[in-house]
Amino acid sequence: QIEQKDATIRTLQENLQRTEISAKQNIREARDAAQSEIRKTKQEADSAILDLTTQLQSAQEEVHKLNHFMEVKEKYEGNIKDLEMEIYQLKKKSTDDLNAQERKFLTEKSKMQKGIEEMTEGIKEAARVEAQAGLDSETKKIVSDNRRMGEEL
């Protein structure tokens, strides 16, 4: 019986050793699998972080570009408003200047026309006086010719 118990103990010890070896092997495999899964998850997380970092940088660059565009746009819109105001003022000044020159021209034309009319009246009067004086001398000559002819007859 002792031999049988010894054999059972040896068998149990062998089973225990095999179970311990198997358990150690299972633990090692589970640890390796867990470490592999951790590495895989870490790599996926690192990859996701890299992708998100790249997307964030791209978005930040886009925001920077948009902000710059907005600043430039506001600057140009301000310049455009200033230029539109300047154009409006130049048009108004040009119209005012043109109206002033037109009034000046019409005033000068009116003065010249009055001067010409006065000169024409003066010439007409001088011609009338001269014509009348000329007619008077002609008339006198005709009258004197008529007297002479009357005396001769």
Coordinates of N, CA and C in Angstrom, one line a residue:
Q1 N 0.8 -1.2 0.0 CA 0.0 0.0 0.0 C 0.8 1.3 0.0
I2 N 1.9 1.2 0.7 CA 2.8 2.4 0.7 C 3.3 2.6 -0.7
E3 N 3.6 1.6 -1.3 CA 4.1 1.7 -2.7 C 3.0 2.3 -3.6
Q4 N 1.8 1.9 -3.3 CA 0.7 2.4 -4.1 C 0.5 3.9 -3.8
K5 N 0.6 4.2 -2.5 CA 0.5 5.6 -2.1 C 1.6 6.5 -2.7
D6 N 2.8 5.8 -2.6 CA 4.0 6.5 -3.2 C 3.8 6.8 -4.7
A7 N 3.2 5.7 -5.4 CA 3.0 5.9 -6.8 C 1.9 6.9 -7.0
T8 N 0.9 7.0 -6.2 CA -0.2 8.0 -6.3 C 0.4 9.4 -6.1
I9 N 1.3 9.4 -5.0 CA 1.9 10.7 -4.7 C 2.8 11.2 -5.9
R10 N 3.6 10.2 -6.5 CA 4.4 10.6 -7.6 C 3.6 11.0 -8.8
T11 N 2.4 10.3 -9.0 CA 1.6 10.6 -10.1 C 1.0 12.0 -9.9
L12 N 0.5 12.2 -8.6 CA 0.0 13.5 -8.3 C 1.0 14.6 -8.4
Q13 N 2.2 14.3 -8.0 CA 3.3 15.3 -8.1 C 3.6 15.6 -9.6
E14 N 3.6 14.5 -10.4 CA 3.9 14.7 -11.8 C 2.8 15.5 -12.4
N15 N 1.5 15.2 -12.0 CA 0.3 15.9 -12.5 C 0.4 17.4 -12.1
L16 N 0.9 17.6 -10.8 CA 1.0 18.9 -10.3 C 2.1 19.7 -11.1
Q17 N 3.2 19.0 -11.4 CA 4.3 19.7 -12.1 C 3.8 20.0 -13.5
R18 N 3.1 19.0 -14.1 CA 2.6 19.3 -15.5 C 1.6 20.4 -15.5
T19 N 0.7 20.5 -14.4 CA -0.3 21.5 -14.3 C 0.4 22.8 -14.1
E20 N 1.5 22.8 -13.2 CA 2.2 24.1 -12.9 C 2.9 24.6 -14.2
I21 N 3.5 23.6 -14.9 CA 4.2 24.0 -16.2 C 3.1 24.5 -17.2
S22 N 2.0 23.8 -17.3 CA 1.0 24.2 -18.2 C 0.4 25.6 -17.7
A23 N 0.2 25.8 -16.4 CA -0.3 27.0 -15.9 C 0.7 28.1 -16.2
K24 N 2.0 27.8 -16.0 CA 3.1 28.8 -16.3 C 3.1 29.2 -17.8
Q25 N 2.9 28.1 -18.6 CA 2.9 28.3 -20.0 C 1.7 29.2 -20.4
N26 N 0.5 28.9 -19.8 CA -0.7 29.6 -20.1 C -0.6 31.1 -19.6
I27 N 0.0 31.3 -18.5 CA 0.2 32.6 -17.9 C 1.2 33.4 -18.9
R28 N 2.3 32.7 -19.3 CA 3.2 33.3 -20.2 C 2.5 33.7 -21.5
E29 N 1.7 32.8 -22.1 CA 1.0 33.0 -23.3 C 0.0 34.2 -23.1
A30 N -0.7 34.1 -22.0 CA -1.7 35.2 -21.7 C -1.0 36.5 -21.6
R31 N 0.2 36.5 -20.8 CA 1.0 37.8 -20.7 C 1.5 38.3 -22.0
D32 N 2.0 37.3 -22.9 CA 2.5 37.7 -24.2 C 1.3 38.3 -25.0
A33 N 0.2 37.6 -25.0 CA -1.0 38.1 -25.7 C -1.4 39.4 -25.3
A34 N -1.4 39.6 -23.9 CA -1.8 40.9 -23.4 C -0.8 42.0 -23.8
Q35 N 0.5 41.6 -23.7 CA 1.5 42.6 -24.1 C 1.4 42.9 -25.5
S36 N 1.1 41.9 -26.4 CA 0.9 42.1 -27.8 C -0.3 43.0 -28.0
E37 N -1.4 42.8 -27.3 CA -2.6 43.6 -27.4 C -2.3 45.0 -27.0
I38 N -1.6 45.1 -25.9 CA -1.2 46.5 -25.4 C -0.4 47.2 -26.4
R39 N 0.6 46.5 -27.0 CA 1.4 47.2 -28.0 C 0.6 47.6 -29.2
K40 N -0.3 46.7 -29.6 CA -1.2 47.0 -30.8 C -2.1 48.2 -30.5
T41 N -2.7 48.2 -29.3 CA -3.5 49.3 -28.9 C -2.7 50.6 -28.8
K42 N -1.5 50.5 -28.2 CA -0.7 51.7 -28.1 C -0.3 52.2 -29.5
Q43 N 0.0 51.3 -30.4 CA 0.3 51.7 -31.8 C -0.9 52.4 -32.5
E44 N -2.1 51.8 -32.2 CA -3.3 52.4 -32.8 C -3.5 53.8 -32.2
A45 N -3.3 53.9 -30.9 CA -3.5 55.1 -30.2 C -2.5 56.2 -30.7
D46 N -1.2 55.7 -30.8 CA -0.2 56.6 -31.4 C -0.5 57.1 -32.8
S47 N -1.0 56.1 -33.6 CA -1.4 56.5 -35.0 C -2.6 57.4 -35.0
A48 N -3.6 57.2 -34.1 CA -4.7 58.1 -34.0 C -4.3 59.5 -33.5
I49 N -3.4 59.5 -32.5 CA -2.9 60.8 -32.0 C -2.2 61.5 -33.1
L50 N -1.3 60.8 -33.9 CA -0.6 61.4 -35.0 C -1.6 62.0 -36.1
D51 N -2.6 61.2 -36.4 CA -3.6 61.7 -37.4 C -4.4 62.9 -36.9
L52 N -4.8 62.8 -35.6 CA -5.5 63.9 -35.0 C -4.6 65.2 -34.9
T53 N -3.3 65.0 -34.6 CA -2.4 66.1 -34.5 C -2.2 66.7 -35.9
T54 N -2.1 65.9 -36.9 CA -2.0 66.4 -38.3 C -3.3 67.2 -38.6
Q55 N -4.4 66.6 -38.3 CA -5.7 67.3 -38.6 C -5.8 68.6 -37.9
L56 N -5.4 68.6 -36.6 CA -5.4 69.8 -35.8 C -4.5 70.9 -36.4
Q57 N -3.3 70.5 -36.8 CA -2.3 71.5 -37.4 C -2.9 72.0 -38.7
S58 N -3.5 71.1 -39.5 CA -4.1 71.6 -40.8 C -5.3 72.5 -40.5
A59 N -6.1 72.2 -39.5 CA -7.2 73.1 -39.1 C -6.7 74.5 -38.6
Q60 N -5.6 74.4 -37.8 CA -5.0 75.7 -37.3 C -4.5 76.5 -38.4
E61 N -3.8 75.9 -39.4 CA -3.3 76.6 -40.6 C -4.4 77.2 -41.4
E62 N -5.5 76.4 -41.5 CA -6.7 76.9 -42.2 C -7.3 78.2 -41.5
V63 N -7.4 78.1 -40.2 CA -7.9 79.2 -39.4 C -7.0 80.4 -39.6
H64 N -5.7 80.2 -39.5 CA -4.7 81.3 -39.7 C -4.9 81.9 -41.1
K65 N -5.0 81.1 -42.1 CA -5.2 81.6 -43.4 C -6.5 82.4 -43.5
L66 N -7.6 81.9 -42.9 CA -8.9 82.6 -43.0 C -8.8 83.9 -42.2
N67 N -8.1 83.9 -41.1 CA -8.0 85.1 -40.3 C -7.2 86.2 -41.1
H68 N -6.1 85.7 -41.8 CA -5.3 86.6 -42.6 C -6.2 87.1 -43.8
F69 N -7.0 86.2 -44.4 CA -7.9 86.6 -45.5 C -8.9 87.7 -45.0
M70 N -9.4 87.4 -43.8 CA -10.4 88.4 -43.3 C -9.8 89.8 -43.1
E71 N -8.6 89.8 -42.5 CA -7.9 91.0 -42.3 C -7.6 91.8 -43.6
V72 N -7.1 91.0 -44.6 CA -6.8 91.6 -45.9 C -8.2 92.1 -46.6
K73 N -9.2 91.3 -46.4 CA -10.5 91.7 -47.0 C -11.0 93.0 -46.4
E74 N -10.9 93.1 -45.0 CA -11.4 94.3 -44.4 C -10.6 95.5 -44.8
K75 N -9.2 95.3 -45.0 CA -8.4 96.4 -45.4 C -8.8 96.8 -46.8
Y76 N -9.0 95.9 -47.7 CA -9.4 96.3 -49.1 C -10.7 96.9 -49.1
E77 N -11.7 96.4 -48.3 CA -13.0 97.0 -48.3 C -12.9 98.4 -47.8
G78 N -12.1 98.7 -46.8 CA -11.8 100.0 -46.3 C -11.3 100.9 -47.4
N79 N -10.3 100.4 -48.1 CA -9.7 101.1 -49.2 C -10.7 101.4 -50.3
I80 N -11.5 100.4 -50.6 CA -12.6 100.6 -51.6 C -13.5 101.7 -51.2
K81 N -14.0 101.7 -50.0 CA -14.9 102.7 -49.5 C -14.2 104.1 -49.6
D82 N -12.9 104.2 -49.2 CA -12.2 105.5 -49.3 C -12.2 105.9 -50.7
L83 N -11.8 105.0 -51.6 CA -11.7 105.4 -53.1 C -13.1 105.8 -53.6
E84 N -14.1 105.0 -53.2 CA -15.5 105.4 -53.7 C -15.9 106.8 -53.2
M85 N -15.5 107.1 -52.0 CA -15.8 108.5 -51.5 C -15.0 109.5 -52.2
E86 N -13.7 109.2 -52.5 CA -12.9 110.1 -53.3 C -13.4 110.3 -54.7
I87 N -13.9 109.2 -55.3 CA -14.5 109.4 -56.6 C -15.7 110.2 -56.6
Y88 N -16.6 110.0 -55.6 CA -17.8 110.8 -55.4 C -17.4 112.3 -55.3
Q89 N -16.4 112.6 -54.4 CA -16.1 114.0 -54.2 C -15.5 114.6 -55.5
L90 N -14.7 113.8 -56.2 CA -14.1 114.3 -57.5 C -15.2 114.6 -58.5
K91 N -16.2 113.7 -58.6 CA -17.3 113.9 -59.5 C -18.1 115.1 -59.1
K92 N -18.3 115.3 -57.8 CA -19.1 116.5 -57.4 C -18.3 117.7 -57.7
K93 N -17.0 117.7 -57.4 CA -16.1 118.9 -57.6 C -16.1 119.2 -59.1
S94 N -16.0 118.1 -59.9 CA -15.9 118.3 -61.4 C -17.2 118.9 -61.9
T95 N -18.4 118.4 -61.4 CA -19.7 118.9 -61.8 C -19.8 120.4 -61.3
D96 N -19.4 120.7 -60.1 CA -19.5 122.1 -59.6 C -18.6 123.0 -60.5
D97 N -17.3 122.5 -60.7 CA -16.4 123.3 -61.6 C -17.0 123.5 -63.0
L98 N -17.6 122.5 -63.5 CA -18.2 122.6 -64.9 C -19.3 123.6 -64.9
N99 N -20.2 123.5 -63.8 CA -21.3 124.5 -63.7 C -20.8 125.9 -63.6
A100 N -19.7 126.1 -62.8 CA -19.1 127.4 -62.5 C -18.6 127.9 -63.9
Q101 N -17.8 127.1 -64.6 CA -17.3 127.5 -65.9 C -18.4 127.9 -66.9
E102 N -19.4 127.1 -66.9 CA -20.5 127.3 -67.8 C -21.2 128.7 -67.4
R103 N -21.4 128.9 -66.1 CA -22.0 130.2 -65.8 C -21.0 131.4 -66.2
K104 N -19.7 131.2 -65.9 CA -18.7 132.2 -66.3 C -18.8 132.5 -67.8
F105 N -18.8 131.3 -68.6 CA -18.8 131.5 -70.0 C -20.1 132.2 -70.5
L106 N -21.2 131.8 -69.9 CA -22.5 132.5 -70.3 C -22.5 134.0 -69.9
T107 N -21.9 134.3 -68.7 CA -21.8 135.7 -68.3 C -20.9 136.5 -69.3
E108 N -19.8 135.9 -69.6 CA -18.9 136.6 -70.5 C -19.5 136.7 -71.9
K109 N -20.2 135.7 -72.3 CA -20.9 135.7 -73.6 C -21.9 136.8 -73.7
S110 N -22.7 136.9 -72.5 CA -23.7 137.9 -72.4 C -23.1 139.3 -72.5
K111 N -21.9 139.5 -71.8 CA -21.2 140.8 -71.8 C -20.7 141.1 -73.2
M112 N -20.1 140.1 -73.8 CA -19.6 140.3 -75.2 C -20.8 140.6 -76.1
Q113 N -21.9 139.9 -76.0 CA -23.0 140.2 -76.8 C -23.6 141.6 -76.6
K114 N -23.6 142.0 -75.4 CA -24.1 143.4 -75.1 C -23.1 144.4 -75.7
G115 N -21.8 144.1 -75.5 CA -20.8 145.0 -76.1 C -20.9 145.1 -77.6
I116 N -21.1 143.9 -78.2 CA -21.3 143.9 -79.7 C -22.5 144.6 -80.1
E117 N -23.6 144.4 -79.3 CA -24.9 145.2 -79.6 C -24.7 146.7 -79.5
E118 N -23.9 147.1 -78.4 CA -23.7 148.5 -78.2 C -22.8 149.0 -79.4
M119 N -21.8 148.2 -79.8 CA -20.9 148.6 -80.9 C -21.7 148.7 -82.2
T120 N -22.6 147.7 -82.4 CA -23.5 147.7 -83.6 C -24.4 148.9 -83.6
E121 N -24.9 149.2 -82.4 CA -25.8 150.4 -82.3 C -25.0 151.7 -82.6
G122 N -23.8 151.8 -82.1 CA -22.9 152.9 -82.3 C -22.6 153.0 -83.8
I123 N -22.3 151.9 -84.4 CA -22.0 151.9 -85.9 C -23.2 152.3 -86.7
K124 N -24.4 151.8 -86.3 CA -25.6 152.1 -87.0 C -25.9 153.6 -86.8
E125 N -25.7 154.1 -85.6 CA -25.9 155.6 -85.4 C -24.9 156.4 -86.2
A126 N -23.6 155.9 -86.2 CA -22.6 156.7 -87.0 C -23.0 156.6 -88.4
A127 N -23.4 155.4 -88.9 CA -23.8 155.3 -90.3 C -25.0 156.2 -90.6
R128 N -26.0 156.2 -89.7 CA -27.2 157.0 -90.0 C -26.8 158.5 -90.0
V129 N -25.9 158.9 -89.0 CA -25.5 160.3 -89.0 C -24.7 160.6 -90.2
E130 N -23.8 159.7 -90.6 CA -23.0 159.9 -91.8 C -23.9 159.9 -93.1
A131 N -24.9 159.0 -93.1 CA -25.8 158.9 -94.2 C -26.6 160.2 -94.3
Q132 N -27.1 160.6 -93.1 CA -27.9 161.9 -93.1 C -27.0 163.0 -93.5
A133 N -25.8 163.1 -93.0 CA -24.9 164.2 -93.4 C -24.6 164.0 -94.9
G134 N -24.4 162.8 -95.3 CA -24.1 162.6 -96.8 C -25.3 163.0 -97.6
L135 N -26.5 162.6 -97.1 CA -27.7 163.0 -97.8 C -27.9 164.5 -97.8
D136 N -27.6 165.1 -96.7 CA -27.7 166.6 -96.6 C -26.8 167.2 -97.7
S137 N -25.5 166.8 -97.8 CA -24.7 167.4 -98.8 C -25.1 167.0 -100.2
E138 N -25.6 165.8 -100.3 CA -26.2 165.5 -101.7 C -27.4 166.3 -102.0
T139 N -28.2 166.3 -100.9 CA -29.5 167.1 -101.1 C -29.1 168.5 -101.4
K140 N -28.2 169.1 -100.7 CA -27.7 170.5 -101.0 C -27.2 170.6 -102.4
K141 N -26.4 169.6 -102.8 CA -25.9 169.7 -104.2 C -27.0 169.6 -105.2
I142 N -28.0 168.7 -104.9 CA -29.1 168.6 -105.9 C -29.9 169.9 -105.9
V143 N -30.1 170.4 -104.7 CA -30.9 171.7 -104.7 C -30.1 172.8 -105.4
S144 N -28.8 172.8 -105.2 CA -28.0 173.9 -105.9 C -28.0 173.6 -107.4
D145 N -27.9 172.3 -107.8 CA -28.0 172.0 -109.2 C -29.3 172.4 -109.8
N146 N -30.4 172.2 -109.1 CA -31.7 172.5 -109.5 C -31.8 174.0 -109.7
R147 N -31.3 174.8 -108.8 CA -31.3 176.3 -108.9 C -30.6 176.7 -110.1
R148 N -29.4 176.1 -110.3 CA -28.6 176.5 -111.4 C -29.3 176.2 -112.7
M149 N -29.9 175.0 -112.8 CA -30.7 174.6 -114.0 C -31.9 175.5 -114.2
G150 N -32.5 175.9 -113.0 CA -33.6 176.8 -113.2 C -33.2 178.2 -113.7
E151 N -32.1 178.6 -113.3 CA -31.6 179.9 -113.8 C -31.2 179.8 -115.2
E152 N -30.7 178.8 -115.6 CA -30.3 178.6 -116.9 C -31.5 178.5 -117.8
L153 N -32.5 178.1 -117.4 CA -33.7 178.0 -118.2 C -34.3 179.3 -118.3

